[in-house]
Every structure is written in structure tokens, then in C-alpha cells.
Short mmCIF file of C-alpha atoms and ligand atoms in Angstrom, two decimals:
data_model
loop_
_atom_site.label_atom_id
_atom_site.label_comp_id
_atom_site.label_asym_id
_atom_site.label_seq_id
_atom_site.Cartn_x
_atom_site.Cartn_y
_atom_site.Cartn_z
CA MET A 438 -13.18 14.23 0.09
CA GLY A 439 -10.31 11.83 -0.47
CA LYS A 440 -9.75 8.56 1.35
CA ILE A 441 -6.52 7.54 3.09
CA ILE A 442 -5.33 3.94 2.86
CA THR A 443 -2.29 2.73 4.79
CA ILE A 444 -0.49 -0.43 3.70
CA LYS A 445 0.91 -1.83 6.90
CA ASN A 446 2.75 -4.75 8.40
CA ASN A 447 5.43 -4.63 11.07
CA LYS A 448 7.50 -7.03 9.01
CA GLY A 449 9.79 -6.02 6.14
CA GLY A 450 9.85 -7.73 2.76
CA VAL A 451 6.19 -8.77 2.71
CA GLY A 452 5.47 -6.58 -0.31
CA LYS A 453 4.17 -3.36 1.27
CA SER A 454 5.89 -1.02 -1.18
CA TRP A 455 5.24 -3.14 -4.25
CA LEU A 456 1.56 -3.66 -3.37
CA THR A 457 1.06 0.03 -2.53
CA LEU A 458 2.22 0.90 -6.04
CA GLN A 459 0.08 -1.76 -7.75
CA LEU A 460 -3.09 -0.78 -5.86
CA ALA A 461 -2.51 2.96 -6.30
CA HIS A 462 -1.78 2.58 -10.02
CA LEU A 463 -4.95 0.58 -10.65
CA THR A 464 -7.05 3.09 -8.69
CA SER A 465 -5.62 5.91 -10.82
CA MET A 466 -6.59 4.08 -14.03
CA ILE A 467 -10.28 3.83 -13.08
CA GLU A 468 -12.76 6.56 -13.95
CA LYS A 469 -14.57 8.35 -11.15
CA SER A 470 -16.93 9.98 -13.63
CA PRO A 471 -17.11 9.69 -17.42
CA GLY A 472 -13.76 10.78 -18.85
CA ILE A 473 -12.23 11.69 -15.47
CA ASN A 474 -10.00 9.27 -13.57
CA HIS A 475 -9.28 9.18 -9.85
CA LYS A 476 -6.38 11.38 -8.84
CA VAL A 477 -4.06 9.37 -6.61
CA ILE A 478 -1.02 10.19 -4.49
CA ILE A 479 1.39 7.91 -2.62
CA LEU A 480 3.20 8.96 0.57
CA THR A 481 5.77 6.96 2.48
CA SER A 482 7.47 6.81 5.84
CA ASP A 483 10.39 4.94 4.29
CA SER A 484 13.33 7.02 3.09
CA GLN A 485 14.44 4.11 0.91
CA ASN A 486 11.72 5.29 -1.49
CA ASN A 487 11.51 1.84 -3.13
CA ILE A 488 8.38 2.85 -5.03
CA LEU A 489 10.42 5.11 -7.29
CA GLY A 490 12.54 2.18 -8.42
CA TYR A 491 9.53 -0.14 -8.70
CA SER A 492 7.86 2.37 -11.03
CA GLY A 493 10.95 2.95 -13.16
CA PHE A 494 12.23 6.22 -11.69
CA SER A 495 15.61 7.04 -10.20
CA ASP A 496 15.77 8.34 -6.65
CA ASN A 497 16.88 11.72 -7.86
CA PHE A 498 14.92 14.35 -5.96
CA SER A 499 15.58 17.32 -3.72
CA VAL A 500 12.23 17.97 -2.07
CA GLY A 501 9.89 15.56 -0.36
CA LEU A 502 7.40 15.06 2.45
CA GLU A 503 9.50 17.27 4.76
CA GLN A 504 9.12 20.31 2.50
CA LEU A 505 5.48 19.57 1.78
CA VAL A 506 4.64 19.37 5.49
CA ASN A 507 6.89 22.14 6.82
CA LYS A 508 6.64 24.68 4.03
CA GLY A 509 3.70 23.61 1.91
CA GLU A 510 6.07 23.24 -1.05
CA SER A 511 4.76 20.98 -3.80
CA SER A 512 7.04 17.97 -3.79
CA GLU A 513 5.14 15.30 -5.66
CA ILE A 514 6.66 13.43 -8.58
CA ARG A 515 4.29 12.40 -11.36
CA ILE A 516 5.03 8.70 -11.86
CA ARG A 517 2.06 7.86 -14.11
CA GLU A 518 -0.95 9.69 -15.46
CA ASN A 519 -3.08 10.71 -12.41
CA LEU A 520 -0.55 9.05 -10.08
CA TYR A 521 1.90 10.99 -7.90
CA TYR A 522 4.58 10.06 -5.39
CA VAL A 523 5.97 12.14 -2.54
CA PRO A 524 9.47 10.93 -1.58
CA LEU A 525 10.91 11.08 1.92
CA LEU A 526 14.37 12.59 2.39
CA ASN A 527 15.25 11.35 5.87
CA ASN A 528 13.76 9.78 8.95
CA ASN A 529 13.98 12.53 11.56
CA PHE A 530 10.64 13.93 12.52
CA SER A 531 10.13 16.64 15.13
CA ASN A 532 6.96 16.99 17.16
CA SER A 533 6.04 20.08 15.18
CA PHE A 534 6.39 18.04 11.97
CA ARG A 535 3.96 15.49 13.36
CA GLU A 536 1.44 18.20 14.24
CA LYS A 537 1.66 19.73 10.78
CA LEU A 538 1.48 16.31 9.11
CA LYS A 539 -2.14 15.98 10.22
CA ALA A 540 -3.03 19.27 8.56
CA THR A 541 -1.15 18.25 5.40
CA LEU A 542 -3.11 15.00 5.20
CA LYS A 543 -6.38 16.91 5.53
CA ASN A 544 -5.28 19.23 2.76
CA LEU A 545 -4.34 16.33 0.48
CA LYS A 546 -7.83 14.93 0.95
CA ASN A 547 -9.19 18.02 -0.76
CA ASN A 548 -6.90 17.57 -3.77
CA TYR A 549 -6.74 13.82 -4.27
CA ASP A 550 -9.38 11.10 -4.40
CA PHE A 551 -7.11 8.50 -2.82
CA ILE A 552 -3.98 8.83 -0.68
CA PHE A 553 -2.00 5.59 -0.34
CA ILE A 554 0.63 5.34 2.38
CA ASP A 555 3.54 2.88 2.21
CA SER A 556 4.21 2.70 5.91
CA VAL A 557 7.24 1.58 7.89
CA PRO A 558 6.48 0.61 11.49
CA THR A 559 9.75 1.65 13.10
CA LEU A 560 8.86 5.32 12.91
CA ASN A 561 6.62 7.31 15.18
CA ILE A 562 4.79 8.87 12.24
CA ASP A 563 3.43 5.41 11.47
CA LYS A 564 0.91 5.98 14.28
CA ASP A 565 -0.15 9.33 12.80
CA PHE A 566 -0.65 7.69 9.41
CA VAL A 567 -2.67 4.84 10.89
CA ASP A 568 -4.81 7.22 12.99
CA SER A 569 -5.56 9.35 9.93
CA SER A 570 -6.41 6.37 7.75
CA ASP A 571 -9.85 5.44 6.54
CA TYR A 572 -8.63 1.96 5.62
CA ILE A 573 -5.74 -0.34 6.37
CA ILE A 574 -4.50 -3.08 4.08
CA ILE A 575 -2.19 -5.75 5.47
CA PRO A 576 0.14 -7.74 3.20
CA THR A 577 1.55 -10.80 4.92
CA PHE A 578 3.53 -14.01 4.66
CA LEU A 579 1.83 -17.25 5.67
CA ASP A 580 4.44 -18.24 8.22
CA THR A 581 4.35 -18.53 12.01
CA ALA A 582 6.03 -15.27 12.97
CA THR A 583 4.26 -13.05 10.46
CA THR A 584 0.82 -14.53 11.00
CA GLU A 585 1.18 -14.22 14.78
CA GLY A 586 2.37 -10.67 14.21
CA ILE A 587 -0.73 -9.69 12.26
CA ILE A 588 -3.07 -11.39 14.74
CA LYS A 589 -1.43 -9.12 17.34
CA LEU A 590 -1.72 -6.14 15.00
CA MET A 591 -5.44 -6.82 14.61
CA ASP A 592 -5.71 -6.33 18.39
CA GLU A 593 -3.76 -3.08 18.36
CA ILE A 594 -5.47 -1.20 15.56
CA ASP A 595 -9.08 -0.33 14.92
CA MET A 596 -10.26 -3.60 13.32
CA THR A 597 -13.08 -1.90 11.48
CA LYS A 598 -10.50 -0.01 9.41
CA ILE A 599 -8.90 -3.19 8.07
CA LEU A 600 -10.14 -3.59 4.53
CA ALA A 601 -8.05 -6.56 3.44
CA ILE A 602 -5.31 -8.99 4.35
CA ILE A 603 -3.24 -10.09 1.36
CA PRO A 604 -1.03 -13.17 1.77
CA ASN A 605 1.92 -12.58 -0.55
CA LYS A 606 4.84 -14.62 -1.94
CA PHE A 607 2.85 -17.83 -1.51
CA THR A 608 4.86 -20.94 -2.38
CA LYS A 609 2.15 -23.59 -1.79
CA LEU A 610 3.82 -25.06 1.28
CA LYS A 611 1.63 -27.19 3.51
CA THR A 612 2.35 -24.91 6.49
CA GLU A 613 1.26 -21.88 4.45
CA THR A 614 -2.08 -23.53 3.73
CA GLU A 615 -2.47 -24.25 7.44
CA TRP A 616 -1.75 -20.63 8.39
CA TYR A 617 -4.23 -19.52 5.75
CA LYS A 618 -6.95 -21.57 7.45
CA ILE A 619 -6.08 -20.04 10.83
CA LEU A 620 -6.33 -16.54 9.35
CA LYS A 621 -9.62 -17.45 7.72
CA ASN A 622 -10.96 -18.32 11.18
CA GLN A 623 -9.62 -15.06 12.60
CA VAL A 624 -11.49 -12.93 10.08
CA ARG A 625 -14.73 -14.89 10.27
CA GLY A 626 -17.57 -12.60 11.28
CA THR A 627 -15.61 -9.43 10.41
CA ASN A 628 -15.70 -7.34 7.23
CA ILE A 629 -12.06 -8.08 6.52
CA ASN A 630 -11.40 -9.47 3.06
CA LEU A 631 -8.76 -12.21 3.31
CA THR A 632 -7.82 -12.47 -0.36
CA HIS A 633 -6.51 -15.44 -2.26
CA PRO A 634 -2.74 -15.65 -1.76
CA ILE A 635 -0.53 -13.96 -4.34
CA LYS A 636 2.03 -16.48 -5.52
CA TYR A 637 5.76 -15.90 -5.41
CA SER A 638 6.39 -15.08 -9.03
CA SER A 639 9.42 -14.51 -11.21
CA LEU A 640 7.18 -12.46 -13.52
CA ILE A 641 6.62 -9.98 -10.68
CA ASN A 642 10.36 -9.81 -10.09
CA SER A 643 11.10 -9.15 -13.73
CA LEU A 644 8.40 -6.46 -13.97
CA ILE A 645 9.97 -4.74 -10.97
CA GLU A 646 13.37 -4.93 -12.65
CA LYS A 647 11.89 -3.17 -15.68
CA GLY A 648 10.12 -0.53 -13.56
CA LYS A 649 6.72 -1.72 -14.75
CA THR A 650 3.57 -2.36 -12.77
CA ILE A 651 1.45 -5.49 -13.11
CA TRP A 652 -1.07 -3.39 -15.10
CA GLU A 653 1.56 -2.83 -17.76
CA SER A 654 2.05 -6.54 -18.39
CA LYS A 655 0.19 -8.55 -20.99
CA ALA A 656 1.63 -11.85 -19.75
CA ARG A 657 -1.04 -14.42 -19.00
CA GLY A 658 0.69 -15.23 -15.75
CA ALA A 659 -0.17 -11.74 -14.47
CA GLU A 660 -3.92 -12.32 -14.63
CA GLU A 661 -4.31 -14.20 -11.39
CA THR A 662 -2.58 -11.47 -9.37
CA GLN A 663 -4.42 -8.76 -11.28
CA LEU A 664 -7.77 -10.29 -10.34
CA ILE A 665 -6.87 -10.42 -6.64
CA LEU A 666 -5.80 -6.77 -6.62
CA TYR A 667 -8.77 -5.69 -8.72
CA GLY A 668 -11.10 -7.15 -6.07
CA ILE A 669 -9.53 -4.97 -3.38
CA VAL A 670 -9.63 -1.77 -5.41
CA GLU A 671 -13.22 -2.45 -6.38
CA GLU A 672 -14.11 -2.66 -2.70
CA LEU A 673 -12.19 0.53 -1.98
CA ILE A 674 -13.87 2.52 -4.72
CA TYR A 675 -17.40 1.22 -4.56
CA GLU A 676 -17.67 0.61 -0.79
N1 ADP B 997 4.57 -11.96 -5.17
C1 ADP B 997 5.87 -11.66 -5.32
N2 ADP B 997 6.67 -12.46 -6.07
C2 ADP B 997 7.98 -12.19 -6.21
N3 ADP B 997 8.62 -11.13 -5.66
C3 ADP B 997 7.88 -10.29 -4.91
C4 ADP B 997 6.49 -10.49 -4.70
N4 ADP B 997 6.03 -9.49 -3.93
C5 ADP B 997 7.07 -8.70 -3.65
N5 ADP B 997 8.21 -9.17 -4.24
C6 ADP B 997 9.58 -8.63 -4.11
O1 ADP B 997 9.96 -8.73 -2.75
C7 ADP B 997 10.79 -7.65 -2.37
C8 ADP B 997 10.22 -6.94 -1.15
O2 ADP B 997 9.01 -6.27 -1.50
P1 ADP B 997 8.68 -4.86 -0.91
O3 ADP B 997 7.40 -4.40 -1.49
O4 ADP B 997 9.84 -3.94 -1.06
O5 ADP B 997 8.49 -5.22 0.65
P2 ADP B 997 8.29 -4.27 1.92
O6 ADP B 997 7.97 -2.90 1.43
O7 ADP B 997 7.19 -4.89 2.72
O8 ADP B 997 9.60 -4.30 2.68
C9 ADP B 997 10.88 -6.74 -3.57
O9 ADP B 997 12.10 -6.98 -4.23
C10 ADP B 997 9.71 -7.16 -4.42
O10 ADP B 997 10.01 -7.00 -5.75
MG1 MG B 998 8.99 -1.10 1.64
#
């Protein structure tokens, strides 16, 4: 039975789409039994479909989540070995779509080991995704508004589902370090893994430009970020 992981933050630009792709790609590269890797699929509630660009694909598709949910049509795009992406065509969801979405997610759990969801909060299906999730991962900035936002989010969602909080685009500002300490206090006594911050990095930007993931880089500068992400996936797989 597959596990569903939603990458969530109510703020844009924190790295939800990019991190979803990095975590899903790593998971798909790890063996679940000798010679057989995890089969991984990514869904999204964002019709910008940024993950296609981040993985080196054009947004040239005619079927997506709508057709998968409404008609059971296969609509996944193979973006790497063992890694699939279901695009989203538009943002209009009927109530019947939402009902069927739950059944689709159940079905996917029978066919995939891990289902990652790159979630956008403005849509009502975000709630369905969160409710169906086994785990939630929260990327964040270490600034006032975003940190306060995730402290609020921790009140709103089932805390026990939160696997990790990943501070991203860290620039070593004094205020960022202070917010990190506050978050550290917030997660004390919970099972939430507040990871080391991922630095703002031009290497990451250039990999994205080339449509490559961090696992396809041999640059030494990638190692620090790789280790942080590896720790999360390890927890996810071996939990
Ligand atoms: N650690 C980082 N260093 C540099 N650029 C980053 C980093 N993380 C994400 N980005 C860039 O920031 C932008 C926003 O990331 P994205 O994943 O699309 O955010 P979201 O999905 O939360 O809106 C993208 O252009 C991405 O390449
Ligand atoms: Mg996004």
C-alpha cells in the first residue's frame, strides 16, 4: 500500500514544487527490494505545472489529473525511471470531481509506493489532498510572516502527520537564525524533523535552468543539500 506525502505551505515561492521533485526523484532511485526500485508518482493542484520545467520537460500535454479522476484515463508522464508526473490542465473542480479524487488516490496507492503532492493552498482540493495524506512536509522561509504562517498551519492540520519542516533559501541573516530557534522550540517534544536550512544557491538555480535534479549534479556544492534531503527520504522510507 502506497504512502501519500503532501508538500505544503500557504506561501508561494518557498520551494514546494522544486522540493517535491527532489524528494520524489530520490525516493524513486532507492531500492525497495533487491533490484526493484520504489515506483513514485507526483500529483499537483497547480496548473502552472512547474515540475515539468524543473525536470526538463515542456508543458506539452493534453490529458491530466482531470481525465485520470473523471474517466480513469492514464495521464501520467514518465519524467525519470520509476518517476511519473500527472499534470493539471485547469483549476476548476466540481464537487463530483472531489468525490472521485478520493477514490483515485486510493487506487494510486495500489499502483505506486509513494505519491507526492505539490499542493497549492488556494484551491479547495488542497483540503482533500491533506486529508488523504499520510505525511506532510513543510518547506518554509525563516522570516516573520512565513514562520508565523506555519505556526498557524501547525494548529490547523493534524500535527502527527507533519514529517518535516525544511527552511529553504537560507541566506544566513541574523533574523533567520532567530526564527530558526523559535521554530526549534515549537517542534520540541514532537516527532517533527526541523532540518538544517537549505541555503539559497545559484547551483540550484542553474540546475533548474538545465532541467536537472540535485541528484544529477556532481558539484561538491550540492552535497550539503543532498544530505538534508536524504535524511527526510530515509525517514519516509524506513519509518
Ligand atoms: N535553495 C534554493 N536556492 C535557489 N533557488 C531556489 C531554491 N529553492 C527554490 N529555488 C527557486 O525558487 C523559485 C520558487 O520555487 P518553487 O519550488 O517554484 O516554489 P513554490 O512551488 O513554493 O511556489 C524557483 O525558481 C526555484 O528554482
Ligand atoms: Mg509551486
